[in-house]
Short mmCIF file of C-alpha atoms in Angstrom, two decimals:
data_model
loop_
_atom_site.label_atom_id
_atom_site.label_comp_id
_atom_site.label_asym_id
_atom_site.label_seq_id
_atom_site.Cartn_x
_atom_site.Cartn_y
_atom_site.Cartn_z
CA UNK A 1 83.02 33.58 52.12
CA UNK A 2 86.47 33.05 53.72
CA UNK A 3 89.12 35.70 53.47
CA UNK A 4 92.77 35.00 55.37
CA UNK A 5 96.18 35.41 54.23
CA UNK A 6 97.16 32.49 56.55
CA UNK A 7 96.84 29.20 54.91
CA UNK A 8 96.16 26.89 57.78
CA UNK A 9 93.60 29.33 59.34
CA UNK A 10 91.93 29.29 55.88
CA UNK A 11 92.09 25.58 56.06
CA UNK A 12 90.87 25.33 59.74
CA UNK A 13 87.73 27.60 58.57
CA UNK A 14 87.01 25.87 55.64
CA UNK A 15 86.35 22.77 57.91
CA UNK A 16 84.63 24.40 60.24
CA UNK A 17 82.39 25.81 57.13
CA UNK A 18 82.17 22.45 56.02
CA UNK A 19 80.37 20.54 59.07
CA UNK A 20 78.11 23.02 59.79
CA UNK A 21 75.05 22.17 58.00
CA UNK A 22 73.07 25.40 57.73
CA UNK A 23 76.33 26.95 55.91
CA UNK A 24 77.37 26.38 51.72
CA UNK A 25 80.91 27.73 50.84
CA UNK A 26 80.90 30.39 48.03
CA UNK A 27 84.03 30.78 48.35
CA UNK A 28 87.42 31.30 50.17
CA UNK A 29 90.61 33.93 49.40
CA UNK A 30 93.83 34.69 50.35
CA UNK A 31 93.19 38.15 50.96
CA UNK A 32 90.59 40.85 50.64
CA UNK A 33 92.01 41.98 47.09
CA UNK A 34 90.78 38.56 46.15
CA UNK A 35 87.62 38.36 47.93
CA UNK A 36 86.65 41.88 46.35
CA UNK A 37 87.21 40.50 42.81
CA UNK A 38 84.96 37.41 43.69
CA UNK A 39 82.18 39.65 44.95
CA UNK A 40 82.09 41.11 41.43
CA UNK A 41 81.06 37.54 40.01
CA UNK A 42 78.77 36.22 43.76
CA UNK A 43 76.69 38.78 44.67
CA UNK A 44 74.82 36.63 47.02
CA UNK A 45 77.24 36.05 49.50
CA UNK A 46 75.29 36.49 53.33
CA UNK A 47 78.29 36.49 55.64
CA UNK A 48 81.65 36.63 55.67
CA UNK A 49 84.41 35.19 57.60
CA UNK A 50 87.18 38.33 57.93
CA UNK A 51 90.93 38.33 58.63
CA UNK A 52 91.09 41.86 60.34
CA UNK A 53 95.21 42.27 59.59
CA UNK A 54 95.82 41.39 55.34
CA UNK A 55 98.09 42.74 53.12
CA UNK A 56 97.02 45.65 50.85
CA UNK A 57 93.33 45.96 51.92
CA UNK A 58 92.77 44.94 55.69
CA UNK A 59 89.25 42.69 56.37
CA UNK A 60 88.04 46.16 57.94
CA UNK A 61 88.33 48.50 55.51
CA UNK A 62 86.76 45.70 53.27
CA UNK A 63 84.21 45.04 55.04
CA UNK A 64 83.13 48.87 54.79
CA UNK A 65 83.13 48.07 50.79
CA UNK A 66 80.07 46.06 51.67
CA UNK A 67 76.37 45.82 51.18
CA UNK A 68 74.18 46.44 54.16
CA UNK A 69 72.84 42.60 53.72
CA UNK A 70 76.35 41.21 54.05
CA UNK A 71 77.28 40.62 57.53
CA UNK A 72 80.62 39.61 58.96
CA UNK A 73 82.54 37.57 61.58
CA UNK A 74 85.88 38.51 62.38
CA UNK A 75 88.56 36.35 63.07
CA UNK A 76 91.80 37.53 64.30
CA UNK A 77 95.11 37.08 66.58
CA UNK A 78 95.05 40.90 68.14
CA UNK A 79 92.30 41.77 70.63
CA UNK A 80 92.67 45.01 70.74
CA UNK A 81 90.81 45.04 67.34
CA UNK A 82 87.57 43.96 68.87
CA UNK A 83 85.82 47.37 69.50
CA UNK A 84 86.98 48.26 65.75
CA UNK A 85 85.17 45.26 64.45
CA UNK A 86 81.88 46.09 65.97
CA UNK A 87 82.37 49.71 64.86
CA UNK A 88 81.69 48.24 61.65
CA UNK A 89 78.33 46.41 62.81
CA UNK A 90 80.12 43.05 63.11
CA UNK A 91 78.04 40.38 63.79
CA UNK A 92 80.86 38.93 66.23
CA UNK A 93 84.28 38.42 66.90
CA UNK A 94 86.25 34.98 66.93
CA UNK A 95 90.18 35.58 68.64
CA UNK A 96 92.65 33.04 67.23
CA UNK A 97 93.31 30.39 67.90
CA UNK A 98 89.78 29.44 68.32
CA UNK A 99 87.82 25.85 68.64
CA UNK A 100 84.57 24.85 66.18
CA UNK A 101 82.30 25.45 69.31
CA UNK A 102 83.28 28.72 69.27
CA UNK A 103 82.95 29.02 65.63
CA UNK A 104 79.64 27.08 65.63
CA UNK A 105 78.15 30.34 67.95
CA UNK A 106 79.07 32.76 66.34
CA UNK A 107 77.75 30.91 63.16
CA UNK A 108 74.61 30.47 65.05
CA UNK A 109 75.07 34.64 65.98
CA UNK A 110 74.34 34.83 62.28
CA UNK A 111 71.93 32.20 61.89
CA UNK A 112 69.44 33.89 64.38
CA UNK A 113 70.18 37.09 62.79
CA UNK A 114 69.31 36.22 58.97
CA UNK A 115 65.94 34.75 60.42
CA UNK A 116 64.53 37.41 63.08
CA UNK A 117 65.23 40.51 60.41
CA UNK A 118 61.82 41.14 58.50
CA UNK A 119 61.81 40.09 54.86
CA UNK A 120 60.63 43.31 54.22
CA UNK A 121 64.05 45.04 55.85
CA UNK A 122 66.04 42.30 54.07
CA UNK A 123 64.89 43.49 50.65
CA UNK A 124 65.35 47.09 51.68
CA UNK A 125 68.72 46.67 52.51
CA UNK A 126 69.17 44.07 49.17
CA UNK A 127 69.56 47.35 46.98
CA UNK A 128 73.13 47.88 46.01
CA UNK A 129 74.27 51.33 45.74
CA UNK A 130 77.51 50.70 44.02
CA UNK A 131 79.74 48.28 42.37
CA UNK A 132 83.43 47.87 41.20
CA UNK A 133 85.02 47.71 37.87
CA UNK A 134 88.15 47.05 36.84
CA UNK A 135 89.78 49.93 34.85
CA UNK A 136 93.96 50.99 34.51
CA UNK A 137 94.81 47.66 36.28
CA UNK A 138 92.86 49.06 39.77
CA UNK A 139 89.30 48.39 41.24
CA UNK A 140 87.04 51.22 40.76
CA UNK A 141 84.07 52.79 43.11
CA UNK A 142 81.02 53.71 41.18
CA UNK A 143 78.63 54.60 42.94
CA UNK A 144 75.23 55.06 41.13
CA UNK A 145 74.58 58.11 42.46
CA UNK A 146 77.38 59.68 40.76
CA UNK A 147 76.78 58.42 37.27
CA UNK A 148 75.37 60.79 35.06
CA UNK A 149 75.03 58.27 31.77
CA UNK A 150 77.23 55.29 30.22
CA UNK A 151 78.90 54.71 26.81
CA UNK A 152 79.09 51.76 25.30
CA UNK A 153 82.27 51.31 22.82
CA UNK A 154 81.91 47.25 21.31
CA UNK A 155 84.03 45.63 24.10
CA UNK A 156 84.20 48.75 26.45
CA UNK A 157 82.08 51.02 28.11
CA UNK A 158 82.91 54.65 29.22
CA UNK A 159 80.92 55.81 32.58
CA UNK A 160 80.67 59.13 32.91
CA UNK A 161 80.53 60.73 36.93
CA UNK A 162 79.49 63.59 38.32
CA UNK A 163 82.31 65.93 39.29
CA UNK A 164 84.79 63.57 37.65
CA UNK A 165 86.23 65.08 34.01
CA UNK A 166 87.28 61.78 32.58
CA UNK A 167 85.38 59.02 32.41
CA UNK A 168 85.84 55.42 34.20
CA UNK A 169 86.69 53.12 31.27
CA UNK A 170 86.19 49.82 31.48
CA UNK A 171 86.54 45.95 29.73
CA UNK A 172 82.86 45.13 29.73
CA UNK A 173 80.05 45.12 27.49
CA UNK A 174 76.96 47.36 27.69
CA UNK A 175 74.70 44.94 28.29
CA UNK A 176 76.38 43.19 30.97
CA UNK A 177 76.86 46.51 32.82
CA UNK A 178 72.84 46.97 32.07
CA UNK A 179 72.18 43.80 34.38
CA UNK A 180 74.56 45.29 36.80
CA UNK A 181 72.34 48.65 37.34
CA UNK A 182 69.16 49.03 39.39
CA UNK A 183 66.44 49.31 36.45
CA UNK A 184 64.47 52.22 38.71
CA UNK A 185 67.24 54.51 38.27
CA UNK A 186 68.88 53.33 34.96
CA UNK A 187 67.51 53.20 31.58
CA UNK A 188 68.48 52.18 27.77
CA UNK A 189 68.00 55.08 25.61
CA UNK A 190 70.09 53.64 22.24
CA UNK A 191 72.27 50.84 21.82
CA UNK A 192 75.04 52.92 22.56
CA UNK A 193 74.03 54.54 26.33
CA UNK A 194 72.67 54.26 29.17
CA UNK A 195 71.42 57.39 31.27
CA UNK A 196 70.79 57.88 35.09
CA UNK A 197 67.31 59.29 35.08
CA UNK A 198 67.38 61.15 38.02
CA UNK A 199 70.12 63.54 36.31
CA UNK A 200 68.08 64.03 32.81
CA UNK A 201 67.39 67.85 32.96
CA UNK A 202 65.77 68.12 29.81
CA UNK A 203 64.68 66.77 26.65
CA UNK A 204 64.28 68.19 23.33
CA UNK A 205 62.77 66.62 20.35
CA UNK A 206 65.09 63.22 20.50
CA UNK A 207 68.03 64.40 22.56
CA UNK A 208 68.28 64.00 26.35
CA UNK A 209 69.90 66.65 27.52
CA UNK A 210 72.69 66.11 30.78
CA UNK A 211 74.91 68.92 31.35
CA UNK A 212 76.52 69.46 28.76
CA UNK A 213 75.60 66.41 26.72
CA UNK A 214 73.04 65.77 24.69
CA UNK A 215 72.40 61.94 23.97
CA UNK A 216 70.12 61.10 21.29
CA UNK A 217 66.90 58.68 21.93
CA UNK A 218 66.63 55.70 19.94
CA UNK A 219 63.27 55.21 18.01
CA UNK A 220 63.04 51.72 19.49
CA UNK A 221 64.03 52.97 22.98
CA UNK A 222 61.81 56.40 22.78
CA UNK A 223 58.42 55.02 24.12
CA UNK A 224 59.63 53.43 27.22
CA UNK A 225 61.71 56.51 28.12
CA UNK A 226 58.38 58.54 27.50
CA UNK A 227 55.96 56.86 29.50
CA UNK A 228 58.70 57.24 32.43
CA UNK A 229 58.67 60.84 31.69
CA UNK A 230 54.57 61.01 31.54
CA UNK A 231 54.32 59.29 34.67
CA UNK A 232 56.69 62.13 36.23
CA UNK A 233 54.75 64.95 34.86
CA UNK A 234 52.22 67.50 36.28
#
């Protein structure tokens, strides 16, 4: 991905993308507002191409919102953001205005980097431990540790935090959000919610119980949620 506010730089980089066989465009945006909202949709997006000053939500503090996979190039006309770029573990640093050869190394930066790192650390690091949603006209943090379960209301769901006494409500089915969540951690219990396991502190009869809530099990959903349970018993 491509993120710059300037048009011709966005242009220049595009080209540059373009030509250099071992990269595919996902995409390219005007600013990091943008390219947050398109990281919603591609969540396979390896390395990213960073304006450092944007209006609203600078490439740095974007590239922070960030997976551990995702790795990033800045590009910028003020050198005295260098050391703040690798701060963030950047895998270089282009300073407008710069040439393709230049461009085409630190490509190759990221090249080398995507094939020395073990599979096995790639796969760690795949994990996502968050995503954004759209709710009151903002982008909205979750991050799954801080979900304690998840209403589902037909075309809206209600996500319920930790610490947080109103819920994050958002346009979006259940089910869709259910693709969204890592399945180790997450679980179906009725058509209506999903719980965090890790913050289930008890169950009676065919009620979880989290704080104060108690969330009934569905008969369909009740076996799965008990063999989880048997396999975490003494």
């Amino acid at each position: 991905m491509i993120a710059d506010d300037e048009p011709m730089a966005l242009s220049l980089i595009e080209s540059y993308v373009l030509k250099t066989p071992f990269l595919e465009l996902k995409a390219k945006c005007n600013s990091a507002i943008e390219a947050m909202q398109v990281c919603e949709d591609e969540k396979d997006i390896d390395l990213f191409f960073l304006d450092i000053q944007m209006p609203e939500l600078s490439g740095l503090e974007f590239s922070k919102l960030l997976p551990a996979t995702s790795k990033v190039i800045f590009t910028t006309a003020f050198d005295q953001y260098a050391i703040d770029g690798y701060k963030v573990s950047a895998l270089d640093y282009l300073l407008k205005p710069f040439d393709y050869n230049e461009f085409l190394n630190a490509a190759q930066k990221a090249r080398n980097y995507f094939e020395t790192v073990p599979a096995a650390e790639q796969k760690t690091e795949k994990k996502q431990n968050f995503i954004f949603v759209k709710s009151e006209y903002r982008q909205v943090k979750i991050e799954f540790s801080e979900v304690l379960y998840i209403e589902g209301l037909k075309d809206y769901v209600k996500i319920y935090l930790k610490d947080n006494p109103k819920p994050v409500l958002t346009l979006m089915s259940l089910k869709k959000l259910e693709e969204e969540l890592p399945s180790d951690d997450f679980m179906r219990v009725h058509r209506s919610y999903i719980i965090a396991l890790s913050k289930i502190e008890a169950i009676e009869r065919n009620h979880i119980v989290i704080g104060n809530q108690q969330i009934v099990i569905a008969p369909n959903y009740k076996k799965t949620l008990m063999d989880y349970i048997e396999g975490k018993s003494l």
